[in-house]
């Protein structure tokens, strides 16, 4: 299924474009999504492990889950979908990529104008000093890992029940308010506040285009819902607006 003429015109004339991505953009790179097939680890769901309570109760278990995910992610490469989004950044006068993903693949594809709403799996935070540093050790030599100061490190990830970084969410809301077109790619739109961004964009007059392998709660609200793989549909959209 492909873009309507209205969608094509909206993109061609757009001065300000926002792309919101979720786990589905990385599925074709081999990253398991959270919901749906392949989204489970030892029969735990993300909601059971990605919480401050789970970490407090059993930091080793939570770190083992992140260590498993980091091992899966390390060899993976960005796919055509990530690459189109990285090129879109240069094409439109104003652009922002808002991602819920923590896998770092957008950055690997070359995206720079980006807000990582949920943090980054390749960063760790000292529980005592609050200092955030890069950490690419795979697998981790010690679980849970510790800071030079001796305190425990946690993944630099926003967990369920925690607030999103203030600056990141403000930037995302502003962009959703101001954009001409929003592309919503590979997200189940069930986790707030990211899920409200397409609705804000639509209410403020943006043309909202969803790209997903299946319908989601926002499919009936957006201007167009394109069903298919991001790695197929995004290059098709790019080709279409280049014609
Ligand atoms: P989900 O796993 O909830 O949803 C992934 C979406 O991608 C689903 O709607 C799929 O239908 C779709 N999908 C799968 N393969 C696709 C493909 N090749 N092309 C296009 N779409 C595809 O992931 P998110 O919506 O990102 O939070 O989940 C939101 C948050 O919940 C995550 O950021 C994470 C999780 O708990 C944290 O880690 C804090």
Short mmCIF file of C-alpha atoms and ligand atoms in Angstrom, two decimals:
data_model
loop_
_atom_site.label_atom_id
_atom_site.label_comp_id
_atom_site.label_asym_id
_atom_site.label_seq_id
_atom_site.Cartn_x
_atom_site.Cartn_y
_atom_site.Cartn_z
CA UNK A 1 0.00 0.00 0.00
CA UNK A 2 1.43 3.36 -0.89
CA UNK A 3 1.12 7.00 -0.05
CA UNK A 4 -1.85 9.01 -1.33
CA UNK A 5 -1.36 12.00 -3.65
CA UNK A 6 -2.19 14.24 -0.68
CA UNK A 7 0.50 12.55 1.39
CA UNK A 8 3.00 12.87 -1.42
CA UNK A 9 2.22 16.59 -1.88
CA UNK A 10 2.35 17.17 1.87
CA UNK A 11 5.84 15.65 2.03
CA UNK A 12 7.10 17.42 -1.08
CA UNK A 13 6.06 20.83 0.26
CA UNK A 14 6.88 20.14 3.92
CA UNK A 15 9.24 22.56 5.66
CA UNK A 16 9.14 20.80 8.98
CA UNK A 17 9.08 17.02 9.28
CA UNK A 18 9.07 14.83 12.36
CA UNK A 19 9.66 11.09 12.38
CA UNK A 20 8.62 9.09 15.44
CA UNK A 21 10.04 5.58 15.59
CA UNK A 22 9.59 2.50 17.74
CA UNK A 23 11.01 -0.99 17.88
CA UNK A 24 9.50 -1.94 14.48
CA UNK A 25 12.02 0.23 12.57
CA UNK A 26 14.78 -2.01 13.91
CA UNK A 27 12.95 -5.33 13.41
CA UNK A 28 14.45 -5.82 9.94
CA UNK A 29 17.92 -5.33 11.43
CA UNK A 30 17.17 -8.30 13.68
CA UNK A 31 16.18 -6.48 16.88
CA UNK A 32 13.31 -8.23 18.66
CA UNK A 33 10.29 -5.96 19.25
CA UNK A 34 8.83 -5.70 22.74
CA UNK A 35 5.33 -6.75 21.84
CA UNK A 36 4.42 -9.48 19.42
CA UNK A 37 6.49 -12.44 18.32
CA UNK A 38 10.05 -12.75 19.56
CA UNK A 39 9.50 -10.02 22.14
CA UNK A 40 10.00 -12.21 25.17
CA UNK A 41 13.07 -13.18 27.19
CA UNK A 42 12.95 -16.18 29.55
CA UNK A 43 9.18 -15.60 29.59
CA UNK A 44 9.55 -12.13 31.12
CA UNK A 45 7.82 -9.19 29.47
CA UNK A 46 9.52 -5.81 29.16
CA UNK A 47 7.05 -4.34 31.66
CA UNK A 48 8.27 -6.81 34.31
CA UNK A 49 11.96 -5.99 33.90
CA UNK A 50 12.11 -2.38 32.78
CA UNK A 51 11.04 -0.87 36.10
CA UNK A 52 12.90 0.72 39.02
CA UNK A 53 11.15 -1.79 41.33
CA UNK A 54 12.45 -4.77 39.32
CA UNK A 55 15.96 -3.29 39.42
CA UNK A 56 15.79 -2.65 43.14
CA UNK A 57 14.50 -6.16 43.84
CA UNK A 58 16.93 -7.95 41.53
CA UNK A 59 19.56 -5.81 39.76
CA UNK A 60 21.38 -8.95 38.57
CA UNK A 61 18.30 -10.26 36.73
CA UNK A 62 17.61 -6.88 35.09
CA UNK A 63 21.28 -6.49 34.08
CA UNK A 64 21.26 -10.04 32.66
CA UNK A 65 18.33 -9.01 30.45
CA UNK A 66 20.18 -5.89 29.28
CA UNK A 67 23.38 -7.89 28.78
CA UNK A 68 21.41 -10.35 26.60
CA UNK A 69 19.94 -7.49 24.59
CA UNK A 70 23.35 -5.82 24.19
CA UNK A 71 24.80 -9.12 22.93
CA UNK A 72 21.98 -9.35 20.38
CA UNK A 73 22.45 -5.74 19.30
CA UNK A 74 26.22 -5.51 19.03
CA UNK A 75 26.63 -7.09 15.54
CA UNK A 76 23.47 -5.58 14.04
CA UNK A 77 23.44 -2.96 11.33
CA UNK A 78 20.96 -0.24 10.41
CA UNK A 79 18.53 -1.19 7.65
CA UNK A 80 17.05 0.69 4.68
CA UNK A 81 14.42 2.27 6.91
CA UNK A 82 17.03 3.82 9.23
CA UNK A 83 18.96 4.98 6.17
CA UNK A 84 15.99 6.77 4.58
CA UNK A 85 15.30 8.55 7.87
CA UNK A 86 18.95 9.67 8.07
CA UNK A 87 18.65 11.08 4.53
CA UNK A 88 15.33 12.81 5.33
CA UNK A 89 17.18 14.83 7.97
CA UNK A 90 19.16 16.57 5.23
CA UNK A 91 16.22 16.98 2.89
CA UNK A 92 13.81 19.08 4.97
CA UNK A 93 14.63 22.56 6.32
CA UNK A 94 13.46 21.53 9.78
CA UNK A 95 13.57 17.96 10.95
CA UNK A 96 13.48 15.97 14.16
CA UNK A 97 13.70 12.24 14.73
CA UNK A 98 12.02 11.21 17.96
CA UNK A 99 12.87 7.64 18.80
CA UNK A 100 11.70 5.38 21.59
CA UNK A 101 14.47 2.96 20.68
CA UNK A 102 17.52 2.54 22.84
CA UNK A 103 19.47 0.39 20.35
CA UNK A 104 21.65 3.15 18.86
CA UNK A 105 20.90 2.06 15.25
CA UNK A 106 19.62 5.47 14.13
CA UNK A 107 22.93 6.98 15.19
CA UNK A 108 24.81 4.21 13.34
CA UNK A 109 22.78 5.11 10.21
CA UNK A 110 23.94 8.72 10.51
CA UNK A 111 20.96 10.43 12.17
CA UNK A 112 21.98 13.46 14.21
CA UNK A 113 18.88 15.60 14.72
CA UNK A 114 17.46 13.12 17.16
CA UNK A 115 15.85 12.83 20.56
CA UNK A 116 16.17 9.47 22.30
CA UNK A 117 13.11 9.55 24.54
CA UNK A 118 13.89 6.34 26.40
CA UNK A 119 17.66 6.63 26.72
CA UNK A 120 20.37 4.46 25.17
CA UNK A 121 21.39 0.90 25.97
CA UNK A 122 25.06 1.77 25.32
CA UNK A 123 25.11 4.28 28.17
CA UNK A 124 25.23 3.59 31.89
CA UNK A 125 24.52 5.81 34.88
CA UNK A 126 26.24 5.73 38.28
CA UNK A 127 23.66 5.29 41.02
CA UNK A 128 25.71 7.42 43.42
CA UNK A 129 27.09 10.25 41.28
CA UNK A 130 24.42 10.27 38.54
CA UNK A 131 27.20 10.47 35.95
CA UNK A 132 26.30 9.05 32.49
CA UNK A 133 29.03 7.34 30.48
CA UNK A 134 29.34 5.20 27.35
CA UNK A 135 29.73 1.47 27.90
CA UNK A 136 30.19 -0.92 24.98
CA UNK A 137 31.46 -3.96 26.89
CA UNK A 138 29.79 -7.09 25.49
CA UNK A 139 29.21 -9.36 27.29
CA UNK A 140 29.63 -7.51 30.56
CA UNK A 141 32.52 -8.95 32.58
CA UNK A 142 30.68 -8.32 35.84
CA UNK A 143 26.95 -8.29 36.49
CA UNK A 144 25.82 -5.94 37.88
CA UNK A 145 28.60 -3.63 36.65
CA UNK A 146 30.04 -0.97 38.91
CA UNK A 147 31.37 2.54 38.53
CA UNK A 148 34.99 3.55 39.22
CA UNK A 149 33.67 5.05 42.47
CA UNK A 150 32.49 1.59 43.53
CA UNK A 151 28.75 2.28 43.29
CA UNK A 152 26.48 0.18 41.11
CA UNK A 153 25.74 1.27 37.54
CA UNK A 154 22.29 1.14 35.97
CA UNK A 155 21.35 1.16 32.31
CA UNK A 156 20.75 4.74 31.09
CA UNK A 157 17.19 3.84 30.14
CA UNK A 158 13.91 5.41 31.14
CA UNK A 159 11.96 2.67 32.86
CA UNK A 160 8.22 2.29 33.33
CA UNK A 161 7.12 4.59 36.14
CA UNK A 162 10.04 7.00 35.59
CA UNK A 163 9.78 10.45 34.03
CA UNK A 164 11.23 11.11 30.63
CA UNK A 165 14.12 13.61 30.50
CA UNK A 166 12.43 17.03 30.65
CA UNK A 167 14.34 18.58 27.75
CA UNK A 168 13.76 15.59 25.49
CA UNK A 169 10.02 15.46 25.99
CA UNK A 170 9.65 19.25 25.68
CA UNK A 171 11.55 19.16 22.41
CA UNK A 172 9.35 16.29 21.20
CA UNK A 173 6.11 18.09 22.13
CA UNK A 174 7.29 21.29 20.44
CA UNK A 175 8.22 19.42 17.27
CA UNK A 176 4.87 17.55 17.25
CA UNK A 177 3.07 20.90 17.58
CA UNK A 178 4.99 22.58 14.80
CA UNK A 179 5.54 19.93 12.14
CA UNK A 180 3.84 19.85 8.71
CA UNK A 181 4.21 16.09 8.35
CA UNK A 182 4.78 13.38 10.93
CA UNK A 183 5.82 9.86 10.00
CA UNK A 184 5.07 7.31 12.73
CA UNK A 185 7.14 4.22 12.06
CA UNK A 186 7.10 0.81 13.76
CA UNK A 187 5.55 1.71 17.07
CA UNK A 188 2.58 0.04 18.73
CA UNK A 189 1.66 3.48 20.19
CA UNK A 190 0.69 2.03 23.54
CA UNK A 191 3.43 3.58 25.67
CA UNK A 192 2.92 7.19 26.78
CA UNK A 193 3.84 9.96 26.35
CA UNK A 194 5.30 8.99 22.93
CA UNK A 195 1.92 7.60 21.86
CA UNK A 196 0.30 11.03 22.22
CA UNK A 197 2.73 12.77 19.85
CA UNK A 198 0.96 11.74 16.60
CA UNK A 199 -2.35 12.92 18.07
CA UNK A 200 -0.84 16.29 19.00
CA UNK A 201 0.61 16.61 15.49
CA UNK A 202 -2.73 15.73 13.87
CA UNK A 203 -4.63 18.20 16.08
CA UNK A 204 -2.20 20.90 15.04
CA UNK A 205 -2.82 20.32 11.35
CA UNK A 206 0.06 18.03 10.42
CA UNK A 207 -0.40 15.29 7.85
CA UNK A 208 0.29 12.13 9.84
CA UNK A 209 1.46 8.99 8.05
CA UNK A 210 1.78 5.71 9.91
CA UNK A 211 4.03 2.89 8.70
CA UNK A 212 3.52 -0.42 10.47
CA UNK A 213 3.16 -4.09 9.63
CA UNK A 214 -0.21 -4.04 11.39
CA UNK A 215 -2.92 -1.66 12.53
CA UNK A 216 -2.43 0.13 15.84
CA UNK A 217 -4.65 2.19 18.14
CA UNK A 218 -3.82 5.32 16.11
CA UNK A 219 -4.47 3.82 12.65
CA UNK A 220 -7.99 5.21 12.51
CA UNK A 221 -6.86 8.68 13.68
CA UNK A 222 -3.93 9.30 11.33
CA UNK A 223 -4.30 10.64 7.77
CA UNK A 224 -2.90 7.49 6.27
CA UNK A 225 -1.89 4.14 7.61
CA UNK A 226 0.53 2.27 5.37
CA UNK A 227 0.67 -1.41 6.19
CA UNK A 228 3.99 -3.08 5.45
CA UNK A 229 7.62 -3.23 6.49
CA UNK A 230 9.42 0.02 7.19
CA UNK A 231 12.40 -1.21 5.15
CA UNK A 232 10.14 -1.52 2.09
CA UNK A 233 7.77 1.40 2.57
CA UNK A 234 10.21 4.16 3.56
CA UNK A 235 12.40 3.69 0.44
CA UNK A 236 9.19 3.65 -1.65
CA UNK A 237 8.08 6.94 -0.10
CA UNK A 238 11.51 8.43 -0.76
CA UNK A 239 11.41 7.28 -4.38
CA UNK A 240 7.92 8.68 -4.83
CA UNK A 241 8.79 12.16 -3.57
CA UNK A 242 11.91 12.18 -5.75
CA UNK A 243 9.88 11.57 -8.95
P1 LIG B 1 6.50 -2.43 20.29
O1 LIG B 1 7.26 -3.72 20.35
O2 LIG B 1 5.42 -2.21 21.27
O3 LIG B 1 5.85 -2.28 18.86
C1 LIG B 1 6.57 -2.54 17.68
C2 LIG B 1 5.67 -2.20 16.51
O4 LIG B 1 6.42 -2.35 15.32
C3 LIG B 1 4.42 -3.08 16.40
O5 LIG B 1 3.28 -2.24 16.22
C4 LIG B 1 4.69 -3.92 15.14
O6 LIG B 1 3.50 -4.18 14.42
C5 LIG B 1 5.60 -3.00 14.34
N1 LIG B 1 6.54 -3.66 13.41
C6 LIG B 1 7.17 -4.83 13.54
N2 LIG B 1 8.00 -5.06 12.50
C7 LIG B 1 7.90 -3.98 11.69
C8 LIG B 1 8.52 -3.59 10.45
N3 LIG B 1 9.41 -4.37 9.83
N4 LIG B 1 8.16 -2.41 9.90
C9 LIG B 1 7.24 -1.61 10.51
N5 LIG B 1 6.64 -1.92 11.68
C10 LIG B 1 6.95 -3.08 12.27
O7 LIG B 1 7.61 -1.27 20.34
P2 LIG B 1 7.46 0.26 20.76
O8 LIG B 1 6.20 0.85 20.24
O9 LIG B 1 8.73 0.90 20.37
O10 LIG B 1 10.31 1.17 26.36
O11 LIG B 1 7.38 0.15 22.33
C11 LIG B 1 7.42 1.32 23.11
C12 LIG B 1 8.28 1.13 24.34
O12 LIG B 1 7.84 -0.02 25.08
C13 LIG B 1 9.73 0.87 24.07
O13 LIG B 1 10.48 2.03 23.84
C14 LIG B 1 10.18 0.19 25.31
C15 LIG B 1 9.02 -0.74 25.55
O14 LIG B 1 8.84 -1.12 26.84
C16 LIG B 1 11.44 1.19 27.11
O15 LIG B 1 12.37 0.43 26.92
C17 LIG B 1 11.44 2.23 28.15
#
